[in-house]
Coordinates of C-alpha atoms in Angstrom, one line a residue:
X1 CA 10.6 -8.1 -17.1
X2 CA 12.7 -5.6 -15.4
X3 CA 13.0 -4.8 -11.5
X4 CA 10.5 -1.8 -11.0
X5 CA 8.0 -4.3 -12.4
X6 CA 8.9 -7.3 -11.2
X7 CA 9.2 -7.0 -7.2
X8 CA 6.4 -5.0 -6.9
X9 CA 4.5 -7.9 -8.5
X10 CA 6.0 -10.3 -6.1
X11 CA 4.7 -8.5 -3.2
X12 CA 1.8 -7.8 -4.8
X13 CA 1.3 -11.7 -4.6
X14 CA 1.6 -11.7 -0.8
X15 CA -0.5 -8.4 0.1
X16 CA -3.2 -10.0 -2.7
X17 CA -3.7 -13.1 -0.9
X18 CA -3.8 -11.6 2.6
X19 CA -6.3 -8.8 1.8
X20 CA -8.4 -11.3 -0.1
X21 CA -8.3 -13.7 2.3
X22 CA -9.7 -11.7 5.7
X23 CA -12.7 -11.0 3.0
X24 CA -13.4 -14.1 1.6
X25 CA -13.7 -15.6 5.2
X26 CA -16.2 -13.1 6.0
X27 CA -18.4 -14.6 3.5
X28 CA -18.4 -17.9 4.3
X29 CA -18.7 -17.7 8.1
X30 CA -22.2 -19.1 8.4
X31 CA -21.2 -22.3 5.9
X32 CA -18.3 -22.7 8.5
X33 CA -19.9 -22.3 11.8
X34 CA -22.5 -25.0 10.6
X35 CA -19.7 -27.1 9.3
X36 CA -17.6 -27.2 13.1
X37 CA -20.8 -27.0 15.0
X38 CA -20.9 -23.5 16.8
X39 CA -22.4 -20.0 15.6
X40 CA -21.7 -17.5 12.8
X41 CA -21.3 -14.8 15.8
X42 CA -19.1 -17.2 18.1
X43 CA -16.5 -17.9 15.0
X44 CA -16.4 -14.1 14.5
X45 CA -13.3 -14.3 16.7
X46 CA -11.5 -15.9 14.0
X47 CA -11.7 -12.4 12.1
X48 CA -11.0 -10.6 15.9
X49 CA -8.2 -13.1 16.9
X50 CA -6.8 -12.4 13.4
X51 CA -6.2 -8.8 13.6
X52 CA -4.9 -8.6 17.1
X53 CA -2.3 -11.5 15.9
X54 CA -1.2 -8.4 13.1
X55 CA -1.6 -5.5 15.9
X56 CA 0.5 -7.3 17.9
X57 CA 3.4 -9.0 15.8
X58 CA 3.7 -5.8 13.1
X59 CA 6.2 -3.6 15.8
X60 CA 8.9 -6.7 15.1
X61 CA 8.7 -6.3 11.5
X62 CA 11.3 -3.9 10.9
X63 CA 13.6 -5.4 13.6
X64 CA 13.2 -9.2 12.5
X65 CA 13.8 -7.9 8.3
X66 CA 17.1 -5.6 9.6
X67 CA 18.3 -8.5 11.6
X68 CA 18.1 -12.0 9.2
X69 CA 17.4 -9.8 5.9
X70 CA 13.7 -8.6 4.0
X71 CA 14.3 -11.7 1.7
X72 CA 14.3 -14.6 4.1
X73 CA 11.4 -12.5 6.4
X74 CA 9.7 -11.8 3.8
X75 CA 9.5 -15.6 2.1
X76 CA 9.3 -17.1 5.8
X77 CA 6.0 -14.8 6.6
X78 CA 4.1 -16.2 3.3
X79 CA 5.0 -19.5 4.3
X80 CA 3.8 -18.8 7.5
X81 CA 0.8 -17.2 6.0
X82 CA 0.1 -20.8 4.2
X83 CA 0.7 -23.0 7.0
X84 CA -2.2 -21.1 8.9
X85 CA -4.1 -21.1 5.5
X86 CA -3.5 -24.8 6.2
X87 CA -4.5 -25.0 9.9
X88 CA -7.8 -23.1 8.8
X89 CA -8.8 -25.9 6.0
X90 CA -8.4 -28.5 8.8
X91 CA -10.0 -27.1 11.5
X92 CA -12.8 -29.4 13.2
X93 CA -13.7 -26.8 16.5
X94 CA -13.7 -22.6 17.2
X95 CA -9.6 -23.5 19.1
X96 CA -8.4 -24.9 16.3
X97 CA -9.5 -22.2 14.1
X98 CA -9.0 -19.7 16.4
X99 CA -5.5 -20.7 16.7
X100 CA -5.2 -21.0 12.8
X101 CA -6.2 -17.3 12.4
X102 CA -3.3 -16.4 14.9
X103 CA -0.8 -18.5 13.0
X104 CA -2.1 -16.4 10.0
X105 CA -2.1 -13.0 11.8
X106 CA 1.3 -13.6 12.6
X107 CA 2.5 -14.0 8.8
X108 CA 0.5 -11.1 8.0
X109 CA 2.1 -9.0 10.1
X110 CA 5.5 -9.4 8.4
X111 CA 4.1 -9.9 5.0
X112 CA 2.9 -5.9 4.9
X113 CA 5.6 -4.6 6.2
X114 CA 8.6 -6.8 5.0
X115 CA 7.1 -6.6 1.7
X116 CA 7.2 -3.0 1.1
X117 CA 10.5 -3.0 2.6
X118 CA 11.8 -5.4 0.0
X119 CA 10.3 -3.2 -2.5
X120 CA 12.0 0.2 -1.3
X121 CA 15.4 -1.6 -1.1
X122 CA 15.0 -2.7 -4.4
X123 CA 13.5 0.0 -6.5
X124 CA 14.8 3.3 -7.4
X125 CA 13.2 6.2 -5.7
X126 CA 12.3 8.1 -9.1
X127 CA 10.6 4.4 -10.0
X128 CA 8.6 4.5 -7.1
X129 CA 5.8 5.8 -7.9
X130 CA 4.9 3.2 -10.6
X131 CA 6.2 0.5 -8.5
X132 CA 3.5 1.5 -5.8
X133 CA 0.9 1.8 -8.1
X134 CA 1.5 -2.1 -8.9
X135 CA 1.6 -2.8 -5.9
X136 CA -1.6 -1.2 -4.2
X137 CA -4.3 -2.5 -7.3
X138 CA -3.8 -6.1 -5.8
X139 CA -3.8 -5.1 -2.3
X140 CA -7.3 -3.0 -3.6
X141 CA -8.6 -5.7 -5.5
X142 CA -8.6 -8.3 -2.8
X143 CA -11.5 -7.2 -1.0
X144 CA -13.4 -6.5 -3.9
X145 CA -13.1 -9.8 -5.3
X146 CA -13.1 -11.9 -1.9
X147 CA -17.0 -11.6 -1.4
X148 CA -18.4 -13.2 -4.8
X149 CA -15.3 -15.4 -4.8
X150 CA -16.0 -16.9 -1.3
X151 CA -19.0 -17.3 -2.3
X152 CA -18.7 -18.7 -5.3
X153 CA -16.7 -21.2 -3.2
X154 CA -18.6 -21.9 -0.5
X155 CA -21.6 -22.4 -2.7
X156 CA -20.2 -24.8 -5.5
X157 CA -17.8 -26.3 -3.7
X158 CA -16.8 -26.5 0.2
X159 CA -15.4 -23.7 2.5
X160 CA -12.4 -25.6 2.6
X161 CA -10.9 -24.0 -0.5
X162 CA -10.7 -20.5 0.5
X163 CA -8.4 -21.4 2.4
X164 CA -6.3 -24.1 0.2
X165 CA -6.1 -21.9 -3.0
X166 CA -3.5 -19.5 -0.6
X167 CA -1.8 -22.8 -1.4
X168 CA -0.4 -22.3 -5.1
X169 CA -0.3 -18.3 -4.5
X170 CA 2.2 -18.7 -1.7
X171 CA 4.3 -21.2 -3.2
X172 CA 4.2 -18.7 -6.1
X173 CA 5.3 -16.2 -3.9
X174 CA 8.2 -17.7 -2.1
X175 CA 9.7 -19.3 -5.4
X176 CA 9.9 -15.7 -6.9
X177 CA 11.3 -14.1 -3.4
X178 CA 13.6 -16.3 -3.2
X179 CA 14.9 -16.6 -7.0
X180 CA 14.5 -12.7 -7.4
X181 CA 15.2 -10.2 -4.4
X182 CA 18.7 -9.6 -3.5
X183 CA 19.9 -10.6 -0.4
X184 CA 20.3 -7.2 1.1
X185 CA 20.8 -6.9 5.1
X186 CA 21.6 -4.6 7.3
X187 CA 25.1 -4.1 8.4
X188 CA 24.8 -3.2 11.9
X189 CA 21.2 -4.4 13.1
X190 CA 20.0 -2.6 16.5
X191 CA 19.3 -4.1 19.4
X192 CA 16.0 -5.4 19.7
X193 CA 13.8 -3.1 22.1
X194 CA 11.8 -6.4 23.9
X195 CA 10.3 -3.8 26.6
X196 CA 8.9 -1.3 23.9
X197 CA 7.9 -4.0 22.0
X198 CA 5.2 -5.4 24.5
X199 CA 4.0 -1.6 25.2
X200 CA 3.3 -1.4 21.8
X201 CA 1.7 -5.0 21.3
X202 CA -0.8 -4.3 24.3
X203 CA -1.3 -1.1 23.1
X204 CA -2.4 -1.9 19.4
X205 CA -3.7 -4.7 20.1
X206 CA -6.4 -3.0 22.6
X207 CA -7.2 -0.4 20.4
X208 CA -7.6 -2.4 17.3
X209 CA -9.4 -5.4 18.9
X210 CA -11.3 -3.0 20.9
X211 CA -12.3 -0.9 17.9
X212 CA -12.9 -4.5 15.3
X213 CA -15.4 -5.8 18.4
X214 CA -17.3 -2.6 18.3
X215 CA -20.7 -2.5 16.6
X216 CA -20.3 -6.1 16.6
X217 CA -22.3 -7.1 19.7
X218 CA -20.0 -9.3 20.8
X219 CA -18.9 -7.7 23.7
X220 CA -20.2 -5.2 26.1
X221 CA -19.3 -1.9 25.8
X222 CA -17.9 -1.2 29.1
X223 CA -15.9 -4.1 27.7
X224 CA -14.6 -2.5 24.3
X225 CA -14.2 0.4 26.4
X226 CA -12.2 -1.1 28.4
X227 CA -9.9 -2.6 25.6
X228 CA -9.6 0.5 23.9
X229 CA -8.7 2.6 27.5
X230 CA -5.9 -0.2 28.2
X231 CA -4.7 0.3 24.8
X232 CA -4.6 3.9 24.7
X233 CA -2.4 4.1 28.3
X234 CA -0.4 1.2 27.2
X235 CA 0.4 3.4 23.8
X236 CA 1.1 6.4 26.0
X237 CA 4.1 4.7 28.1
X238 CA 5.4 3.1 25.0
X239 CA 5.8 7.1 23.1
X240 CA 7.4 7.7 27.1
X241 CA 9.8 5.0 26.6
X242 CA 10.4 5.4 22.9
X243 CA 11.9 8.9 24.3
X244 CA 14.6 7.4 25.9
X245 CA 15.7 4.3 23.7
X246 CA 17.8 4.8 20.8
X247 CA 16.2 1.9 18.9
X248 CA 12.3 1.8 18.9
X249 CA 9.9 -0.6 17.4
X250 CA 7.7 2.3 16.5
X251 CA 9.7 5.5 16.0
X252 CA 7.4 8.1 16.3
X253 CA 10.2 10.8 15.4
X254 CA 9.7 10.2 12.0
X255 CA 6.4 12.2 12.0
X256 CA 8.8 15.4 12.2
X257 CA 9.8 15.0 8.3
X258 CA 6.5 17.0 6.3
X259 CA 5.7 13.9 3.9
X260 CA 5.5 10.9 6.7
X261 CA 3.5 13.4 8.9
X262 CA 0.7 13.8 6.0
X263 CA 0.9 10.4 5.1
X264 CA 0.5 9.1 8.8
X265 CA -2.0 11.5 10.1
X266 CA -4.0 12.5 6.2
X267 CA -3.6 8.8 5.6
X268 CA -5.2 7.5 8.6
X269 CA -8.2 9.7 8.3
X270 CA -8.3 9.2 4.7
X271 CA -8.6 5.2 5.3
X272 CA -10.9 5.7 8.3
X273 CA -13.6 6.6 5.5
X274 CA -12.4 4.6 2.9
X275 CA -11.9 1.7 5.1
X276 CA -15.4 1.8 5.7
X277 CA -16.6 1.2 2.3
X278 CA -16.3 -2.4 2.2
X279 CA -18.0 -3.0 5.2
X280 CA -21.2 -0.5 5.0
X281 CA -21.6 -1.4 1.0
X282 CA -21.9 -5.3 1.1
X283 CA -24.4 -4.7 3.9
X284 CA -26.7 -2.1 1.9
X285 CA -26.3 -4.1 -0.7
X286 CA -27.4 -7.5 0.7
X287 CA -29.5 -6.4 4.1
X288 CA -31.2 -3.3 2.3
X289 CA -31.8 -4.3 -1.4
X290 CA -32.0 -7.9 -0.9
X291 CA -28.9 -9.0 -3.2
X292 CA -27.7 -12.4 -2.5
X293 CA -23.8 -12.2 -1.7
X294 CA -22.8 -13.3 -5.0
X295 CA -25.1 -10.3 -6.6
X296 CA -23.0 -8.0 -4.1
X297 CA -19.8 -8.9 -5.1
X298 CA -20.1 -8.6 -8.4
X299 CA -21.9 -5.0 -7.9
X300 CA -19.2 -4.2 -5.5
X301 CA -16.2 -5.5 -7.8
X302 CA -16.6 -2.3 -9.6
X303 CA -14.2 -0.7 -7.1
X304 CA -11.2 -3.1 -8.7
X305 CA -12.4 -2.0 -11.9
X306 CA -11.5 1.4 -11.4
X307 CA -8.0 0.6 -9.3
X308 CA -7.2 -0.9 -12.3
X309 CA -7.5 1.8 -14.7
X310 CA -5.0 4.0 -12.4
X311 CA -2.5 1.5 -12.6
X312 CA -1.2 2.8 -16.0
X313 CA -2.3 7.0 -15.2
X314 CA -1.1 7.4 -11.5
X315 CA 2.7 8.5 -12.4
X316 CA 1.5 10.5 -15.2
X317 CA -0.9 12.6 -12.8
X318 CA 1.6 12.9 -10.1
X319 CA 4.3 14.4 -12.4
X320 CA 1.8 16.8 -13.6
X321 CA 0.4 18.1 -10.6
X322 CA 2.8 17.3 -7.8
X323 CA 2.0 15.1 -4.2
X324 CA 1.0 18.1 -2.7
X325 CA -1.6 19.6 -5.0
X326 CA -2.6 16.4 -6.2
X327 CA -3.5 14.6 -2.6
X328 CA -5.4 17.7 -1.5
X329 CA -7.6 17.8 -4.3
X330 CA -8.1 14.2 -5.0
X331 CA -8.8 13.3 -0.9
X332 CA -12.3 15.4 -1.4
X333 CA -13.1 14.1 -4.9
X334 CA -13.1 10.4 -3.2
X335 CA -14.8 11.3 -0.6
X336 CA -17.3 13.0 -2.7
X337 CA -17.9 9.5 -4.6
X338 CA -18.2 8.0 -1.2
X339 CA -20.7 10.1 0.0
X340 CA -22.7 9.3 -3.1
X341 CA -22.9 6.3 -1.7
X342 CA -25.7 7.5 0.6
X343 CA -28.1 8.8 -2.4
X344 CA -28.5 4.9 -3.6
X345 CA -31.7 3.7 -3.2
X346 CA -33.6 0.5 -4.1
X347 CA -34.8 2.1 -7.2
X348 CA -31.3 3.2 -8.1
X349 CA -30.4 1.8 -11.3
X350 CA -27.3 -1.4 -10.4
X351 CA -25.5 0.5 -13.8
X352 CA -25.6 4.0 -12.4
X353 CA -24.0 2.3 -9.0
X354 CA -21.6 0.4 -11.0
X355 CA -20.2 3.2 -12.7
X356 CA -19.8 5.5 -9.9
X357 CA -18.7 3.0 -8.4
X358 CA -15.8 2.7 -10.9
X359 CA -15.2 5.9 -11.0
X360 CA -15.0 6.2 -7.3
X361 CA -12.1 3.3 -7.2
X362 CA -10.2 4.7 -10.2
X363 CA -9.8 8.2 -7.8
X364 CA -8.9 6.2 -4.0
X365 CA -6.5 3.7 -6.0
X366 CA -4.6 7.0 -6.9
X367 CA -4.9 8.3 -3.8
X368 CA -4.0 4.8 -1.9
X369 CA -1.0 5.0 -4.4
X370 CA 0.1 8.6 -3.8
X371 CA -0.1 8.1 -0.3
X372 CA 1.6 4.8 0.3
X373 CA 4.6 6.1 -1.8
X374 CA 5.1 9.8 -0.5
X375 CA 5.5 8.4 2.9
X376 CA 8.6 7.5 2.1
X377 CA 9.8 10.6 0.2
X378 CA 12.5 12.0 2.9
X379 CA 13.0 9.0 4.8
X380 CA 17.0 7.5 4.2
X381 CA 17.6 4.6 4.2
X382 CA 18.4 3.4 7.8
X383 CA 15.3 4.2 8.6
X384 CA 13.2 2.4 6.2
X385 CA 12.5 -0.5 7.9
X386 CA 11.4 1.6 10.7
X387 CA 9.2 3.4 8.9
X388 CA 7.3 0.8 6.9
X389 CA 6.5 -0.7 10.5
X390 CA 5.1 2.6 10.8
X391 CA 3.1 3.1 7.9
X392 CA 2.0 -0.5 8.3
X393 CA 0.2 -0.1 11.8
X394 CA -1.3 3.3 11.0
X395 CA -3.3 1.4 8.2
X396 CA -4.2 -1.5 10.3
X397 CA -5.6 1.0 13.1
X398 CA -7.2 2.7 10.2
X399 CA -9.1 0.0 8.8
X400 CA -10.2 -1.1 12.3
X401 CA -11.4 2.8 13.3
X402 CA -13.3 2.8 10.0
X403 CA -15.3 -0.1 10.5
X404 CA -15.7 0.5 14.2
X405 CA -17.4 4.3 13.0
X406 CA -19.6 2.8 10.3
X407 CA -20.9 0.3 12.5
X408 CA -21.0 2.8 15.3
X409 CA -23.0 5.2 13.1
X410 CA -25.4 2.9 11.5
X411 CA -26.1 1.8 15.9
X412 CA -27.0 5.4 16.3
X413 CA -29.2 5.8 13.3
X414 CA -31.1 2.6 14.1
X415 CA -31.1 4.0 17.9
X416 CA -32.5 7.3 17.3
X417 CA -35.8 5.9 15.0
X418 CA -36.1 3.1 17.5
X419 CA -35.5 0.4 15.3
X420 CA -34.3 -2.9 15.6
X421 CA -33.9 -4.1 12.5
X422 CA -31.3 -2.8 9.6
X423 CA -32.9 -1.3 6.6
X424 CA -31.6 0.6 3.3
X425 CA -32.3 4.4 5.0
X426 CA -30.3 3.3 8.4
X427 CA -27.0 3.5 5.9
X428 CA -27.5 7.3 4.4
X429 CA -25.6 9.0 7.5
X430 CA -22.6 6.6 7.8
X431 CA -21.6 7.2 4.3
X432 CA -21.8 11.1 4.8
X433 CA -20.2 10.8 8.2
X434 CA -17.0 8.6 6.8
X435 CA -17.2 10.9 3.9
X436 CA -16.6 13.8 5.9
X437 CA -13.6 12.2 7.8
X438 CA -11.8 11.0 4.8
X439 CA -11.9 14.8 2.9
X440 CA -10.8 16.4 6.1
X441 CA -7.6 14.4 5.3
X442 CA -7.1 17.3 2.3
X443 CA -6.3 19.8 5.1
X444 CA -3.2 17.6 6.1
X445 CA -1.9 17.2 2.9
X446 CA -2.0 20.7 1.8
X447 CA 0.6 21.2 4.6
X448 CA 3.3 19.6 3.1
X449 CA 5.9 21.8 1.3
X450 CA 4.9 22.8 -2.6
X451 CA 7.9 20.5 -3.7
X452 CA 7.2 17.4 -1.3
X453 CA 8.2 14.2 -3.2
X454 CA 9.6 16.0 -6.6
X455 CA 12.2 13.3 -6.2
X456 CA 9.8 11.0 -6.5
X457 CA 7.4 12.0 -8.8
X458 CA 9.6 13.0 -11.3
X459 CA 8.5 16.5 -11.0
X460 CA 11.5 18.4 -10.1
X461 CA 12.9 17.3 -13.4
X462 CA 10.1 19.1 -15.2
X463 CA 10.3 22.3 -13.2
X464 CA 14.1 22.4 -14.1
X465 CA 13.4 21.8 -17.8
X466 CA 10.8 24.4 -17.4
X467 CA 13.0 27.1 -15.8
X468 CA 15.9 26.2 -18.2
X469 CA 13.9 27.0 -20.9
X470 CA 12.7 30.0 -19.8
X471 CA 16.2 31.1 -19.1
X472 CA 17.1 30.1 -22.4
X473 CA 14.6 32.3 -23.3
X474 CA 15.5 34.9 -21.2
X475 CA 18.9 34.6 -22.8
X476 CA 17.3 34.7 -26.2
X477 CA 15.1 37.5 -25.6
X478 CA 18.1 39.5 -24.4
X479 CA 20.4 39.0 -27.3
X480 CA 17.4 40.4 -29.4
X481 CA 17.2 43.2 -27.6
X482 CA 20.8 43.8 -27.6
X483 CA 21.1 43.4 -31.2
X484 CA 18.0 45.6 -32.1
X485 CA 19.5 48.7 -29.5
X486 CA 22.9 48.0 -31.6
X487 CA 20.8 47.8 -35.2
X488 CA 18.9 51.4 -34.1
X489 CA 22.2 53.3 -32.5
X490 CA 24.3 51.9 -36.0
X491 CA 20.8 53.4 -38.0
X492 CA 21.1 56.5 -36.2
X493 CA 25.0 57.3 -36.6
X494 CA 24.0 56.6 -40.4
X495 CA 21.2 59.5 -40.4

């Protein structure tokens, strides 16, 4: 198996098991909680604790992969990832599996980051494209897969597992890094920027715990307010300082080249409403139609369907169309399938869901895909790893917004017709509200430049075999007209 195909597989391994993993735990909070001896919504902070390990450990990513190389990072964070799988299997009270899910967060956090990294280093810009699209069906079929599979678990078996089957998948992982990536480092690391580094820690880590905990219940919300106030004002003096340091965690003066800009600011409002869709599906699924979890999943698993049939079409339709016109139009299509989402009904046949359901994923996988990998387009390379540390927090922010504005929106609905309890008509307006957010994304992307990513996409290629034939053409054309004026002036002189 050659390169383009082979690393991206490799961190494919690592970004599958950590997206699968924050779902399948979802799913089997109840079974654990009865198991330890506390509640469901106390052991929530296990999924809370978790993210604000990855809020606050993602800003070292690029400095820890320049300084000791992507390759020994990137192998060190999956075993790190496995040792907290480990902690979570033994658990026996909410500290020790509290502290588990920080031990986790903090392999997460340079599993993402690192990973993609490794992969840009690696792979050929013009391969990158394809490379990506490996890369992001895992990372998209994760979540899909982790409800019925937790289940499935948690039923048959014991809870345990879901967190011991990261096990074999880890090992898999580091045996591959290790045998496979090149040992690339940088030559002249920069000094590590410790005081921008805890701006940026409390500052993600407010807003994204702040914005995970909302909806939830589990806090106040002069509480979450609170969170997400600190954060915000801690984010502010970190982009003051990052003026003034020559080496920052998160260099923010990368959203001056067209193609990050889209990606960062597009992307995060296209993930706001796609993020979404795993947490407001399950829910209509299970609270308002009465599936068990395992019947959800299995509806919901559609989605990977889908990402899976772009694997093999996503360079194809880039070259075609280009980044530019490609994103704009795509971002409202999958948002159109997500809004669709608020016409299902209890009556709604499960096939008709299924299959726009698969249609849906086959359209965000390409846009997931196109997104993840024009990002990169006009970044050099000095300034990758700062700019998959970058790319890597926008999305974590992203996925923490969108849940925070489903839950918030399904709160209101149930607010306004004074009910207390969830039913299938409280989740019609969150799906056209996230809906809305993830197509105004298209206006971002239509911004870039007509050739953004031609590089990449293999595009620019075609256009210049395109204009080389028509000015071969042109050549042609002229040479016949040259001779026929010569044939008719000769035809004359002989009249």
């Amino acid at each position: 198996m050659n390169k383009e195909r082979l690393i991206p597989l490799i961190v494919a391994t690592a970004l599958f098991m950590e997206n699968m993993d924050s779902t399948v735990i979802a799913t089997s909070l109840p079974a654990i909680a009865a198991d330890i001896g506390t509640s469901p919504l106390t052991l929530k902070l296990a999924i809370t604790s978790y993210l604000l390990s990855l809020a606050v450990f993602i800003p070292a990513s690029g400095w820890t992969a320049d300084r000791f190389g992507p390759r020994i990072v990137f192998a060190g964070a999956v075993g790190v990832f496995m040792l907290g799988s480990i902690g979570c299997a033994l658990s026996s009270s909410v500290t020790n599996f509290v502290f588990a899910r920080i031990l986790q967060g903090l392999g997460g956090a340079m599993m993402t980051p690192v990973g993609r990294l490794v992969l840009l280093r690696s792979v050929d810009k013009s391969a990158l494209v394809n490379a990506m699209a490996w890369v992001t069906v895992p990372a998209l079929i994760g979540p899909v897969i982790g409800p019925p599979l937790g289940g499935f678990i948690t039923t048959y078996f014991s809870w345990h597992w879901i967190f011991l089957i990261n096990i074999p998948i880890g090992l898999l992982g580091i045996f591959m890094a290790l045998k496979y990536i090149d040992p690339i480092k940088s030559v002249d690391p920069e000094r590590f920027d410790l005081y921008g580094l805890v701006l940026a820690g409390i500052g993600l880590a407010g807003i994204a715990f702040g914005l995970s905990v909302a909806g939830l219940n589990l806090l106040p919300w002069t509480i979450v307010a609170a969170l997400v106030g600190i954060g915000v004002v801690s984010i502010t003096l970190y982009v003051l300082h990052a003026r003034r340091t020559g080496s920052p965690v998160l260099d923010f003066s990368l959203l001056r080249l067209s193609t990050m800009r889209a990606a960062i600011i597009g992307g995060f409002m296209f993930r706001v409403g796609i993020g979404a869709l795993p947490f407001l599906l399950p829910l209509l699924m299970q609270v308002g139609f009465g599936l068990t979890p395992f019947q959800s999943g299995l509806v919901t698993f559609a989605s990977a369907v889908g990402a899976m049939g772009m694997k093999t079409l996503a360079a194809s339709i880039i070259r075609a169309f280009g980044f530019r016109n490609m994103m704009t139009v795509n971002a409202v299509v999958s948002s159109a399938f997500l809004a669709a989402c608020a016409l299902f009904t209890i009556s709604t046949p499960l096939l008709l869901i299924f299959i726009i359901l698969v249609v849906g994923g086959f359209f965000r996988s390409l846009q997931f895909t196109a997104i993840n990998t024009v990002a990169y387009a006009e970044v050099e390379a000095p300034q990758m790893s700062r700019a998959t540390t970058l790319v890597s927090v926008n999305q974590q922010l992203a996925v923490s917004a969108g849940v925070a504005i489903g839950a918030f929106s399904v709160e209101t609905v149930l607010a306004l017709h004074r009910q207390t309890e969830l039913t299938a008509d409280a989740f019609a307006p969150a799906f056209v509200v996230v809906s809305l957010i993830s197509a105004a994304s298209a206006w971002f992307f239509w911004q870039m430049p007509t050739d953004a990513g031609h590089e990449i996409s293999g595009r620019k290629a075609i256009e210049i075999s395109s204009r080389k034939g028509a000015e071969r053409g042109a050549a042609a054309a002229a040479v016949k007209h040259a001779t026929e004026d010569t044939q008719n002036a000769r035809d004359q002189r002989l009249g």
